[in-house]
PDB file of C-alpha atoms and ligand atoms in Angstrom:
ATOM      1  CA  UNK A   1     209.793 -69.674 -22.598  1.00 87.00           C
ATOM      2  CA  UNK A   2     206.678 -67.528 -22.286  1.00 93.00           C
ATOM      3  CA  UNK A   3     207.339 -63.941 -23.314  1.00 96.00           C
ATOM      4  CA  UNK A   4     207.263 -61.386 -20.511  1.00 97.00           C
ATOM      5  CA  UNK A   5     205.703 -58.996 -23.018  1.00 97.00           C
ATOM      6  CA  UNK A   6     204.134 -59.864 -26.343  1.00 97.00           C
ATOM      7  CA  UNK A   7     202.733 -57.208 -28.633  1.00 97.00           C
ATOM      8  CA  UNK A   8     200.734 -58.405 -31.635  1.00 96.00           C
ATOM      9  CA  UNK A   9     199.488 -56.289 -34.517  1.00 96.00           C
ATOM     10  CA  UNK A  10     199.326 -53.102 -32.476  1.00 96.00           C
ATOM     11  CA  UNK A  11     197.977 -50.040 -34.275  1.00 96.00           C
ATOM     12  CA  UNK A  12     197.275 -46.608 -32.818  1.00 95.00           C
ATOM     13  CA  UNK A  13     197.254 -42.921 -33.658  1.00 93.00           C
ATOM     14  CA  UNK A  14     196.072 -39.482 -32.720  1.00 92.00           C
ATOM     15  CA  UNK A  15     193.017 -38.106 -34.516  1.00 85.00           C
ATOM     16  CA  UNK A  16     192.439 -39.786 -37.849  1.00 83.00           C
ATOM     17  CA  UNK A  17     196.053 -40.427 -38.859  1.00 84.00           C
ATOM     18  CA  UNK A  18     197.577 -43.780 -37.900  1.00 89.00           C
ATOM     19  CA  UNK A  19     200.946 -43.433 -36.186  1.00 94.00           C
ATOM     20  CA  UNK A  20     201.853 -47.062 -35.529  1.00 95.00           C
ATOM     21  CA  UNK A  21     200.670 -49.833 -37.800  1.00 96.00           C
ATOM     22  CA  UNK A  22     200.605 -53.535 -37.035  1.00 96.00           C
ATOM     23  CA  UNK A  23     203.518 -53.557 -34.613  1.00 97.00           C
ATOM     24  CA  UNK A  24     204.483 -57.006 -33.296  1.00 97.00           C
ATOM     25  CA  UNK A  25     207.375 -57.868 -31.023  1.00 97.00           C
ATOM     26  CA  UNK A  26     208.168 -59.738 -27.872  1.00 97.00           C
ATOM     27  CA  UNK A  27     210.521 -59.553 -24.930  1.00 98.00           C
ATOM     28  CA  UNK A  28     211.565 -62.578 -22.881  1.00 98.00           C
ATOM     29  CA  UNK A  29     212.129 -62.437 -19.118  1.00 97.00           C
ATOM     30  CA  UNK A  30     215.638 -61.119 -18.458  1.00 97.00           C
ATOM     31  CA  UNK A  31     215.967 -59.624 -21.917  1.00 98.00           C
ATOM     32  CA  UNK A  32     216.703 -56.018 -22.874  1.00 97.00           C
ATOM     33  CA  UNK A  33     215.144 -55.113 -26.189  1.00 97.00           C
ATOM     34  CA  UNK A  34     215.651 -51.753 -27.892  1.00 96.00           C
ATOM     35  CA  UNK A  35     213.080 -50.008 -30.030  1.00 95.00           C
ATOM     36  CA  UNK A  36     215.019 -47.798 -32.405  1.00 92.00           C
ATOM     37  CA  UNK A  37     214.034 -45.230 -34.949  1.00 90.00           C
ATOM     38  CA  UNK A  38     214.339 -41.626 -35.925  1.00 87.00           C
ATOM     39  CA  UNK A  39     212.302 -38.761 -34.481  1.00 87.00           C
ATOM     40  CA  UNK A  40     208.599 -39.289 -35.040  1.00 89.00           C
ATOM     41  CA  UNK A  41     208.895 -42.953 -36.042  1.00 91.00           C
ATOM     42  CA  UNK A  42     206.340 -43.900 -33.396  1.00 94.00           C
ATOM     43  CA  UNK A  43     208.501 -45.232 -30.562  1.00 95.00           C
ATOM     44  CA  UNK A  44     206.902 -43.195 -27.782  1.00 95.00           C
ATOM     45  CA  UNK A  45     203.440 -43.902 -29.169  1.00 96.00           C
ATOM     46  CA  UNK A  46     204.197 -47.636 -29.067  1.00 97.00           C
ATOM     47  CA  UNK A  47     205.069 -47.435 -25.355  1.00 96.00           C
ATOM     48  CA  UNK A  48     202.048 -45.259 -24.561  1.00 95.00           C
ATOM     49  CA  UNK A  49     199.766 -47.707 -26.365  1.00 95.00           C
ATOM     50  CA  UNK A  50     201.201 -50.693 -24.495  1.00 96.00           C
ATOM     51  CA  UNK A  51     200.581 -48.815 -21.231  1.00 94.00           C
ATOM     52  CA  UNK A  52     196.992 -48.078 -22.249  1.00 93.00           C
ATOM     53  CA  UNK A  53     197.595 -44.312 -22.258  1.00 91.00           C
ATOM     54  CA  UNK A  54     196.944 -44.088 -25.996  1.00 93.00           C
ATOM     55  CA  UNK A  55     194.019 -46.087 -27.297  1.00 91.00           C
ATOM     56  CA  UNK A  56     194.925 -49.109 -29.417  1.00 92.00           C
ATOM     57  CA  UNK A  57     192.913 -49.312 -32.641  1.00 93.00           C
ATOM     58  CA  UNK A  58     193.887 -52.910 -33.203  1.00 94.00           C
ATOM     59  CA  UNK A  59     196.161 -55.521 -31.711  1.00 95.00           C
ATOM     60  CA  UNK A  60     196.867 -57.196 -28.433  1.00 94.00           C
ATOM     61  CA  UNK A  61     199.260 -56.861 -25.544  1.00 95.00           C
ATOM     62  CA  UNK A  62     200.047 -59.859 -23.315  1.00 95.00           C
ATOM     63  CA  UNK A  63     202.080 -59.880 -20.148  1.00 95.00           C
ATOM     64  CA  UNK A  64     203.448 -63.245 -19.058  1.00 94.00           C
ATOM     65  CA  UNK A  65     201.169 -64.983 -21.564  1.00 93.00           C
ATOM     66  CA  UNK A  66     197.980 -63.250 -20.392  1.00 93.00           C
ATOM     67  CA  UNK A  67     196.184 -60.670 -22.506  1.00 92.00           C
ATOM     68  CA  UNK A  68     195.785 -57.363 -20.686  1.00 90.00           C
ATOM     69  CA  UNK A  69     192.646 -55.299 -21.080  1.00 76.00           C
ATOM     70  CA  UNK A  70     193.169 -52.559 -23.622  1.00 69.00           C
ATOM     71  CA  UNK A  71     192.644 -48.916 -22.599  1.00 70.00           C
ATOM     72  CA  UNK A  72     193.084 -49.615 -18.897  1.00 85.00           C
ATOM     73  CA  UNK A  73     196.371 -48.137 -17.703  1.00 88.00           C
ATOM     74  CA  UNK A  74     195.758 -49.457 -14.202  1.00 88.00           C
ATOM     75  CA  UNK A  75     195.164 -52.993 -15.439  1.00 90.00           C
ATOM     76  CA  UNK A  76     198.419 -52.801 -17.375  1.00 92.00           C
ATOM     77  CA  UNK A  77     200.293 -51.599 -14.292  1.00 91.00           C
ATOM     78  CA  UNK A  78     198.696 -54.341 -12.194  1.00 91.00           C
ATOM     79  CA  UNK A  79     199.742 -56.928 -14.764  1.00 93.00           C
ATOM     80  CA  UNK A  80     203.341 -55.876 -14.028  1.00 95.00           C
ATOM     81  CA  UNK A  81     204.253 -53.231 -16.586  1.00 96.00           C
ATOM     82  CA  UNK A  82     206.228 -50.206 -15.356  1.00 94.00           C
ATOM     83  CA  UNK A  83     206.718 -47.126 -17.519  1.00 93.00           C
ATOM     84  CA  UNK A  84     209.428 -44.483 -17.220  1.00 92.00           C
ATOM     85  CA  UNK A  85     208.214 -41.736 -19.539  1.00 86.00           C
ATOM     86  CA  UNK A  86     210.498 -39.391 -21.432  1.00 82.00           C
ATOM     87  CA  UNK A  87     209.614 -36.483 -19.146  1.00 77.00           C
ATOM     88  CA  UNK A  88     210.410 -38.642 -16.080  1.00 74.00           C
ATOM     89  CA  UNK A  89     207.210 -37.597 -14.239  1.00 83.00           C
ATOM     90  CA  UNK A  90     208.815 -36.622 -10.937  1.00 88.00           C
ATOM     91  CA  UNK A  91     207.315 -34.265  -8.375  1.00 90.00           C
ATOM     92  CA  UNK A  92     209.793 -31.409  -8.732  1.00 89.00           C
ATOM     93  CA  UNK A  93     208.857 -29.758  -5.430  1.00 89.00           C
ATOM     94  CA  UNK A  94     209.128 -32.941  -3.409  1.00 94.00           C
ATOM     95  CA  UNK A  95     212.337 -34.342  -2.020  1.00 94.00           C
ATOM     96  CA  UNK A  96     213.894 -37.499  -3.400  1.00 96.00           C
ATOM     97  CA  UNK A  97     212.681 -39.295  -0.243  1.00 93.00           C
ATOM     98  CA  UNK A  98     209.104 -38.120  -0.788  1.00 93.00           C
ATOM     99  CA  UNK A  99     209.171 -38.982  -4.479  1.00 94.00           C
ATOM    100  CA  UNK A 100     210.137 -42.505  -3.459  1.00 93.00           C
ATOM    101  CA  UNK A 101     207.455 -42.548  -0.750  1.00 91.00           C
ATOM    102  CA  UNK A 102     204.781 -41.588  -3.286  1.00 89.00           C
ATOM    103  CA  UNK A 103     205.892 -44.602  -5.315  1.00 85.00           C
ATOM    104  CA  UNK A 104     205.387 -46.790  -2.245  1.00 82.00           C
ATOM    105  CA  UNK A 105     208.905 -46.858  -0.747  1.00 79.00           C
ATOM    106  CA  UNK A 106     207.895 -45.574   2.687  1.00 81.00           C
ATOM    107  CA  UNK A 107     209.342 -48.041   5.145  1.00 84.00           C
ATOM    108  CA  UNK A 108     213.036 -48.118   6.033  1.00 84.00           C
ATOM    109  CA  UNK A 109     213.257 -51.594   4.544  1.00 86.00           C
ATOM    110  CA  UNK A 110     211.835 -50.388   1.192  1.00 85.00           C
ATOM    111  CA  UNK A 111     214.220 -47.477   1.159  1.00 88.00           C
ATOM    112  CA  UNK A 112     217.191 -49.743   1.864  1.00 90.00           C
ATOM    113  CA  UNK A 113     216.244 -51.931  -1.061  1.00 88.00           C
ATOM    114  CA  UNK A 114     216.077 -48.897  -3.372  1.00 90.00           C
ATOM    115  CA  UNK A 115     219.385 -47.530  -2.113  1.00 93.00           C
ATOM    116  CA  UNK A 116     221.106 -50.858  -2.542  1.00 92.00           C
ATOM    117  CA  UNK A 117     220.435 -50.621  -6.273  1.00 92.00           C
ATOM    118  CA  UNK A 118     220.770 -46.849  -6.507  1.00 94.00           C
ATOM    119  CA  UNK A 119     223.363 -45.884  -3.850  1.00 95.00           C
ATOM    120  CA  UNK A 120     223.899 -42.513  -5.543  1.00 94.00           C
ATOM    121  CA  UNK A 121     220.472 -41.417  -4.272  1.00 95.00           C
ATOM    122  CA  UNK A 122     221.393 -41.757  -0.596  1.00 94.00           C
ATOM    123  CA  UNK A 123     223.115 -38.392  -0.177  1.00 96.00           C
ATOM    124  CA  UNK A 124     220.321 -36.761  -2.213  1.00 96.00           C
ATOM    125  CA  UNK A 125     217.381 -38.051  -0.153  1.00 95.00           C
ATOM    126  CA  UNK A 126     216.447 -34.643   1.260  1.00 95.00           C
ATOM    127  CA  UNK A 127     217.074 -32.641  -1.890  1.00 95.00           C
ATOM    128  CA  UNK A 128     214.131 -31.406  -3.971  1.00 95.00           C
ATOM    129  CA  UNK A 129     213.999 -33.516  -7.092  1.00 93.00           C
ATOM    130  CA  UNK A 130     213.676 -30.393  -9.241  1.00 93.00           C
ATOM    131  CA  UNK A 131     217.202 -29.457  -8.157  1.00 94.00           C
ATOM    132  CA  UNK A 132     218.793 -32.741  -9.242  1.00 93.00           C
ATOM    133  CA  UNK A 133     220.943 -33.073 -12.342  1.00 92.00           C
ATOM    134  CA  UNK A 134     219.414 -34.765 -15.378  1.00 92.00           C
ATOM    135  CA  UNK A 135     221.217 -38.007 -14.618  1.00 92.00           C
ATOM    136  CA  UNK A 136     220.114 -37.982 -10.975  1.00 94.00           C
ATOM    137  CA  UNK A 137     216.528 -37.308 -12.030  1.00 94.00           C
ATOM    138  CA  UNK A 138     216.634 -40.199 -14.462  1.00 93.00           C
ATOM    139  CA  UNK A 139     218.025 -42.423 -11.728  1.00 94.00           C
ATOM    140  CA  UNK A 140     215.190 -41.400  -9.399  1.00 95.00           C
ATOM    141  CA  UNK A 141     212.623 -42.018 -12.128  1.00 94.00           C
ATOM    142  CA  UNK A 142     214.051 -45.510 -12.655  1.00 94.00           C
ATOM    143  CA  UNK A 143     214.186 -46.153  -8.900  1.00 94.00           C
ATOM    144  CA  UNK A 144     210.513 -45.231  -8.533  1.00 93.00           C
ATOM    145  CA  UNK A 145     209.487 -47.546 -11.330  1.00 93.00           C
ATOM    146  CA  UNK A 146     211.689 -50.413 -10.181  1.00 92.00           C
ATOM    147  CA  UNK A 147     210.385 -50.175  -6.619  1.00 90.00           C
ATOM    148  CA  UNK A 148     206.976 -51.337  -7.871  1.00 89.00           C
ATOM    149  CA  UNK A 149     208.682 -54.608  -8.903  1.00 91.00           C
ATOM    150  CA  UNK A 150     207.479 -54.666 -12.491  1.00 95.00           C
ATOM    151  CA  UNK A 151     207.980 -57.738 -14.685  1.00 97.00           C
ATOM    152  CA  UNK A 152     208.319 -55.480 -17.706  1.00 97.00           C
ATOM    153  CA  UNK A 153     209.827 -52.005 -17.723  1.00 97.00           C
ATOM    154  CA  UNK A 154     209.235 -49.570 -20.578  1.00 97.00           C
ATOM    155  CA  UNK A 155     211.922 -46.876 -20.608  1.00 96.00           C
ATOM    156  CA  UNK A 156     211.553 -43.912 -22.946  1.00 94.00           C
ATOM    157  CA  UNK A 157     214.628 -41.995 -24.141  1.00 90.00           C
ATOM    158  CA  UNK A 158     216.612 -42.659 -21.016  1.00 88.00           C
ATOM    159  CA  UNK A 159     219.806 -41.191 -22.453  1.00 86.00           C
ATOM    160  CA  UNK A 160     218.322 -37.894 -23.611  1.00 84.00           C
ATOM    161  CA  UNK A 161     220.625 -35.050 -22.588  1.00 85.00           C
ATOM    162  CA  UNK A 162     222.772 -37.227 -20.307  1.00 88.00           C
ATOM    163  CA  UNK A 163     226.522 -37.717 -20.293  1.00 88.00           C
ATOM    164  CA  UNK A 164     227.730 -41.097 -21.664  1.00 88.00           C
ATOM    165  CA  UNK A 165     229.093 -42.144 -18.274  1.00 90.00           C
ATOM    166  CA  UNK A 166     225.712 -41.705 -16.594  1.00 91.00           C
ATOM    167  CA  UNK A 167     223.944 -43.514 -19.449  1.00 90.00           C
ATOM    168  CA  UNK A 168     226.323 -46.423 -18.978  1.00 91.00           C
ATOM    169  CA  UNK A 169     225.607 -46.503 -15.252  1.00 92.00           C
ATOM    170  CA  UNK A 170     221.838 -46.587 -15.887  1.00 93.00           C
ATOM    171  CA  UNK A 171     222.258 -49.329 -18.475  1.00 93.00           C
ATOM    172  CA  UNK A 172     224.314 -51.329 -15.952  1.00 94.00           C
ATOM    173  CA  UNK A 173     221.480 -51.065 -13.424  1.00 94.00           C
ATOM    174  CA  UNK A 174     218.946 -52.278 -15.996  1.00 95.00           C
ATOM    175  CA  UNK A 175     221.249 -55.160 -16.945  1.00 96.00           C
ATOM    176  CA  UNK A 176     221.577 -56.159 -13.309  1.00 94.00           C
ATOM    177  CA  UNK A 177     217.792 -56.145 -12.861  1.00 95.00           C
ATOM    178  CA  UNK A 178     217.382 -58.194 -16.024  1.00 96.00           C
ATOM    179  CA  UNK A 179     219.974 -60.749 -14.978  1.00 96.00           C
ATOM    180  CA  UNK A 180     219.157 -61.018 -11.279  1.00 94.00           C
ATOM    181  CA  UNK A 181     215.397 -60.549 -11.299  1.00 93.00           C
ATOM    182  CA  UNK A 182     214.410 -61.543 -14.810  1.00 96.00           C
ATOM    183  CA  UNK A 183     213.113 -58.054 -15.567  1.00 97.00           C
ATOM    184  CA  UNK A 184     212.188 -57.605 -19.230  1.00 98.00           C
ATOM    185  CA  UNK A 185     213.167 -54.161 -20.515  1.00 98.00           C
ATOM    186  CA  UNK A 186     211.981 -52.232 -23.550  1.00 97.00           C
ATOM    187  CA  UNK A 187     214.400 -49.424 -24.189  1.00 96.00           C
ATOM    188  CA  UNK A 188     213.296 -46.686 -26.568  1.00 94.00           C
ATOM    189  CA  UNK A 189     216.401 -45.002 -27.866  1.00 87.00           C
ATOM    190  CA  UNK A 190     217.441 -42.475 -30.431  1.00 82.00           C
ATOM    191  CA  UNK A 191     221.036 -43.076 -29.530  1.00 82.00           C
ATOM    192  CA  UNK A 192     221.827 -45.973 -31.842  1.00 83.00           C
ATOM    193  CA  UNK A 193     225.227 -46.939 -30.428  1.00 82.00           C
ATOM    194  CA  UNK A 194     224.146 -46.885 -26.815  1.00 84.00           C
ATOM    195  CA  UNK A 195     221.133 -49.028 -27.664  1.00 87.00           C
ATOM    196  CA  UNK A 196     223.175 -51.555 -29.599  1.00 86.00           C
ATOM    197  CA  UNK A 197     225.556 -51.934 -26.695  1.00 87.00           C
ATOM    198  CA  UNK A 198     222.823 -52.155 -24.083  1.00 91.00           C
ATOM    199  CA  UNK A 199     220.300 -54.411 -25.787  1.00 95.00           C
ATOM    200  CA  UNK A 200     220.189 -58.140 -26.479  1.00 96.00           C
ATOM    201  CA  UNK A 201     217.954 -57.527 -29.476  1.00 96.00           C
ATOM    202  CA  UNK A 202     216.518 -54.539 -31.280  1.00 94.00           C
ATOM    203  CA  UNK A 203     213.613 -53.622 -33.536  1.00 95.00           C
ATOM    204  CA  UNK A 204     213.759 -50.643 -35.874  1.00 92.00           C
ATOM    205  CA  UNK A 205     210.634 -48.588 -36.407  1.00 93.00           C
ATOM    206  CA  UNK A 206     210.202 -46.562 -39.544  1.00 90.00           C
ATOM    207  CA  UNK A 207     207.044 -44.522 -40.074  1.00 91.00           C
ATOM    208  CA  UNK A 208     205.109 -46.605 -37.602  1.00 94.00           C
ATOM    209  CA  UNK A 209     206.167 -50.027 -38.844  1.00 95.00           C
ATOM    210  CA  UNK A 210     208.908 -52.433 -37.855  1.00 95.00           C
ATOM    211  CA  UNK A 211     211.276 -52.628 -40.781  1.00 91.00           C
ATOM    212  CA  UNK A 212     214.260 -54.428 -39.310  1.00 91.00           C
ATOM    213  CA  UNK A 213     215.038 -56.568 -36.285  1.00 93.00           C
ATOM    214  CA  UNK A 214     217.708 -58.854 -34.959  1.00 94.00           C
ATOM    215  CA  UNK A 215     220.040 -59.728 -32.137  1.00 94.00           C
ATOM    216  CA  UNK A 216     222.826 -57.350 -31.213  1.00 92.00           C
ATOM    217  CA  UNK A 217     225.316 -59.476 -33.150  1.00 91.00           C
ATOM    218  CA  UNK A 218     223.076 -59.712 -36.223  1.00 91.00           C
ATOM    219  CA  UNK A 219     222.483 -55.989 -36.238  1.00 89.00           C
ATOM    220  CA  UNK A 220     226.169 -55.242 -35.729  1.00 86.00           C
ATOM    221  CA  UNK A 221     226.838 -57.243 -38.914  1.00 88.00           C
ATOM    222  CA  UNK A 222     224.135 -55.322 -40.743  1.00 85.00           C
ATOM    223  CA  UNK A 223     225.369 -51.970 -39.548  1.00 83.00           C
ATOM    224  CA  UNK A 224     225.079 -50.193 -42.913  1.00 83.00           C
ATOM    225  CA  UNK A 225     221.524 -51.409 -43.431  1.00 80.00           C
ATOM    226  CA  UNK A 226     220.662 -50.487 -39.877  1.00 80.00           C
ATOM    227  CA  UNK A 227     222.016 -46.986 -40.239  1.00 80.00           C
ATOM    228  CA  UNK A 228     220.111 -46.511 -43.493  1.00 78.00           C
ATOM    229  CA  UNK A 229     216.892 -47.758 -41.894  1.00 72.00           C
ATOM    230  CA  UNK A 230     217.552 -45.624 -38.869  1.00 70.00           C
ATOM    231  CA  UNK A 231     218.066 -42.528 -40.914  1.00 65.00           C
ATOM    232  CA  UNK A 232     214.854 -43.332 -42.749  1.00 55.00           C
ATOM    233  CA  UNK A 233     216.322 -43.717 -46.189  1.00 47.00           C
ATOM    234  CA  UNK A 234     214.953 -47.225 -46.789  1.00 42.00           C
TER     235      UNK A 234
HETATM  236  P1  ATP B   1     210.406 -38.919 -30.618  1.00 62.56           P
HETATM  237  O1  ATP B   1     211.749 -39.471 -30.405  1.00 62.56           O
HETATM  238  O2  ATP B   1     210.412 -37.590 -31.295  1.00 62.56           O
HETATM  239  O3  ATP B   1     209.504 -38.978 -29.423  1.00 62.56           O
HETATM  240  P2  ATP B   1     208.984 -41.163 -31.594  1.00 62.56           P
HETATM  241  O4  ATP B   1     209.537 -42.188 -32.503  1.00 62.56           O
HETATM  242  O5  ATP B   1     208.859 -41.516 -30.163  1.00 62.56           O
HETATM  243  O6  ATP B   1     209.787 -39.854 -31.740  1.00 62.56           O
HETATM  244  P3  ATP B   1     206.233 -40.468 -31.444  1.00 62.56           P
HETATM  245  O7  ATP B   1     206.460 -39.488 -30.346  1.00 62.56           O
HETATM  246  O8  ATP B   1     205.559 -41.732 -31.136  1.00 62.56           O
HETATM  247  O9  ATP B   1     207.587 -40.774 -32.182  1.00 62.56           O
HETATM  248  O10 ATP B   1     205.450 -39.700 -32.587  1.00 62.56           O
HETATM  249  C1  ATP B   1     205.005 -40.329 -33.769  1.00 62.56           C
HETATM  250  C2  ATP B   1     204.125 -39.368 -34.569  1.00 62.56           C
HETATM  251  O11 ATP B   1     202.949 -39.057 -33.830  1.00 62.56           O
HETATM  252  C3  ATP B   1     204.791 -38.038 -34.886  1.00 62.56           C
HETATM  253  O12 ATP B   1     204.451 -37.683 -36.201  1.00 62.56           O
HETATM  254  C4  ATP B   1     204.173 -37.102 -33.890  1.00 62.56           C
HETATM  255  O13 ATP B   1     204.114 -35.798 -34.411  1.00 62.56           O
HETATM  256  C5  ATP B   1     202.785 -37.670 -33.688  1.00 62.56           C
HETATM  257  N1  ATP B   1     202.288 -37.393 -32.338  1.00 62.56           N
HETATM  258  C6  ATP B   1     202.884 -37.731 -31.177  1.00 62.56           C
HETATM  259  N2  ATP B   1     202.134 -37.359 -30.120  1.00 62.56           N
HETATM  260  C7  ATP B   1     201.023 -36.766 -30.617  1.00 62.56           C
HETATM  261  C8  ATP B   1     199.855 -36.178 -30.033  1.00 62.56           C
HETATM  262  N3  ATP B   1     199.666 -36.118 -28.715  1.00 62.56           N
HETATM  263  N4  ATP B   1     198.919 -35.670 -30.882  1.00 62.56           N
HETATM  264  C9  ATP B   1     199.087 -35.723 -32.217  1.00 62.56           C
HETATM  265  N5  ATP B   1     200.154 -36.281 -32.841  1.00 62.56           N
HETATM  266  C10 ATP B   1     201.115 -36.780 -32.060  1.00 62.56           C
END
């Protein structure tokens, strides 16, 4: 099967220091893959580089088997890559309805499709997004990204500051999209246990390099090693 997303030898950084070095991984259609690692390991930088928002110094990104032009965020979006950044990038002064409209969900039919997946947003449609709870904001951020019908969705620190129940609900939505629509998901997570439950496979980043990878079952068996790698002691 052709990978929905293939990253080969990706290197990037800010200023002169490299932050990620020779990162390679792939995600198949319908798969949820977690990128794990401690603070500063380079997870966010990896996502930003895939999206073309940070300049790649080396390496390639392919979507559905086709190389996408480096440094062109719009080309990456057009190729089918959605990105939910850590800060969620909502318009705080706009209502939920208008935030969805800005993302292209203007017609009643579009809105119905969004609300079918995210029914919790219905009673919040006229509320300013800045007044939503963290979980509701994250749901709106996901809804906006999903509305664009990406083939690949990059989700950064979805669980940050959210209650476990809400995280589980968001993971369930991603799983449904993966199963029903073949969406490929890259989940950047600091929360090791949530990620291991949510993902089919995971890669561990340590100081900008992938040091460990495996399926959920393989990683569950190598729990001690995983925790050591995660804590940065190997
Ligand atoms: P976190 O969970 O804290 O976001 P992370 O694994 O996502 O961690 P990155 O945010 O990719 O890590 O950061 C990797 C390294 O790059 C860190 O040392 C960080 O200080 C540095 N860094 C991140 N953004 C910038 C920037 N805009 N300018 C300079 N250095 C940066």
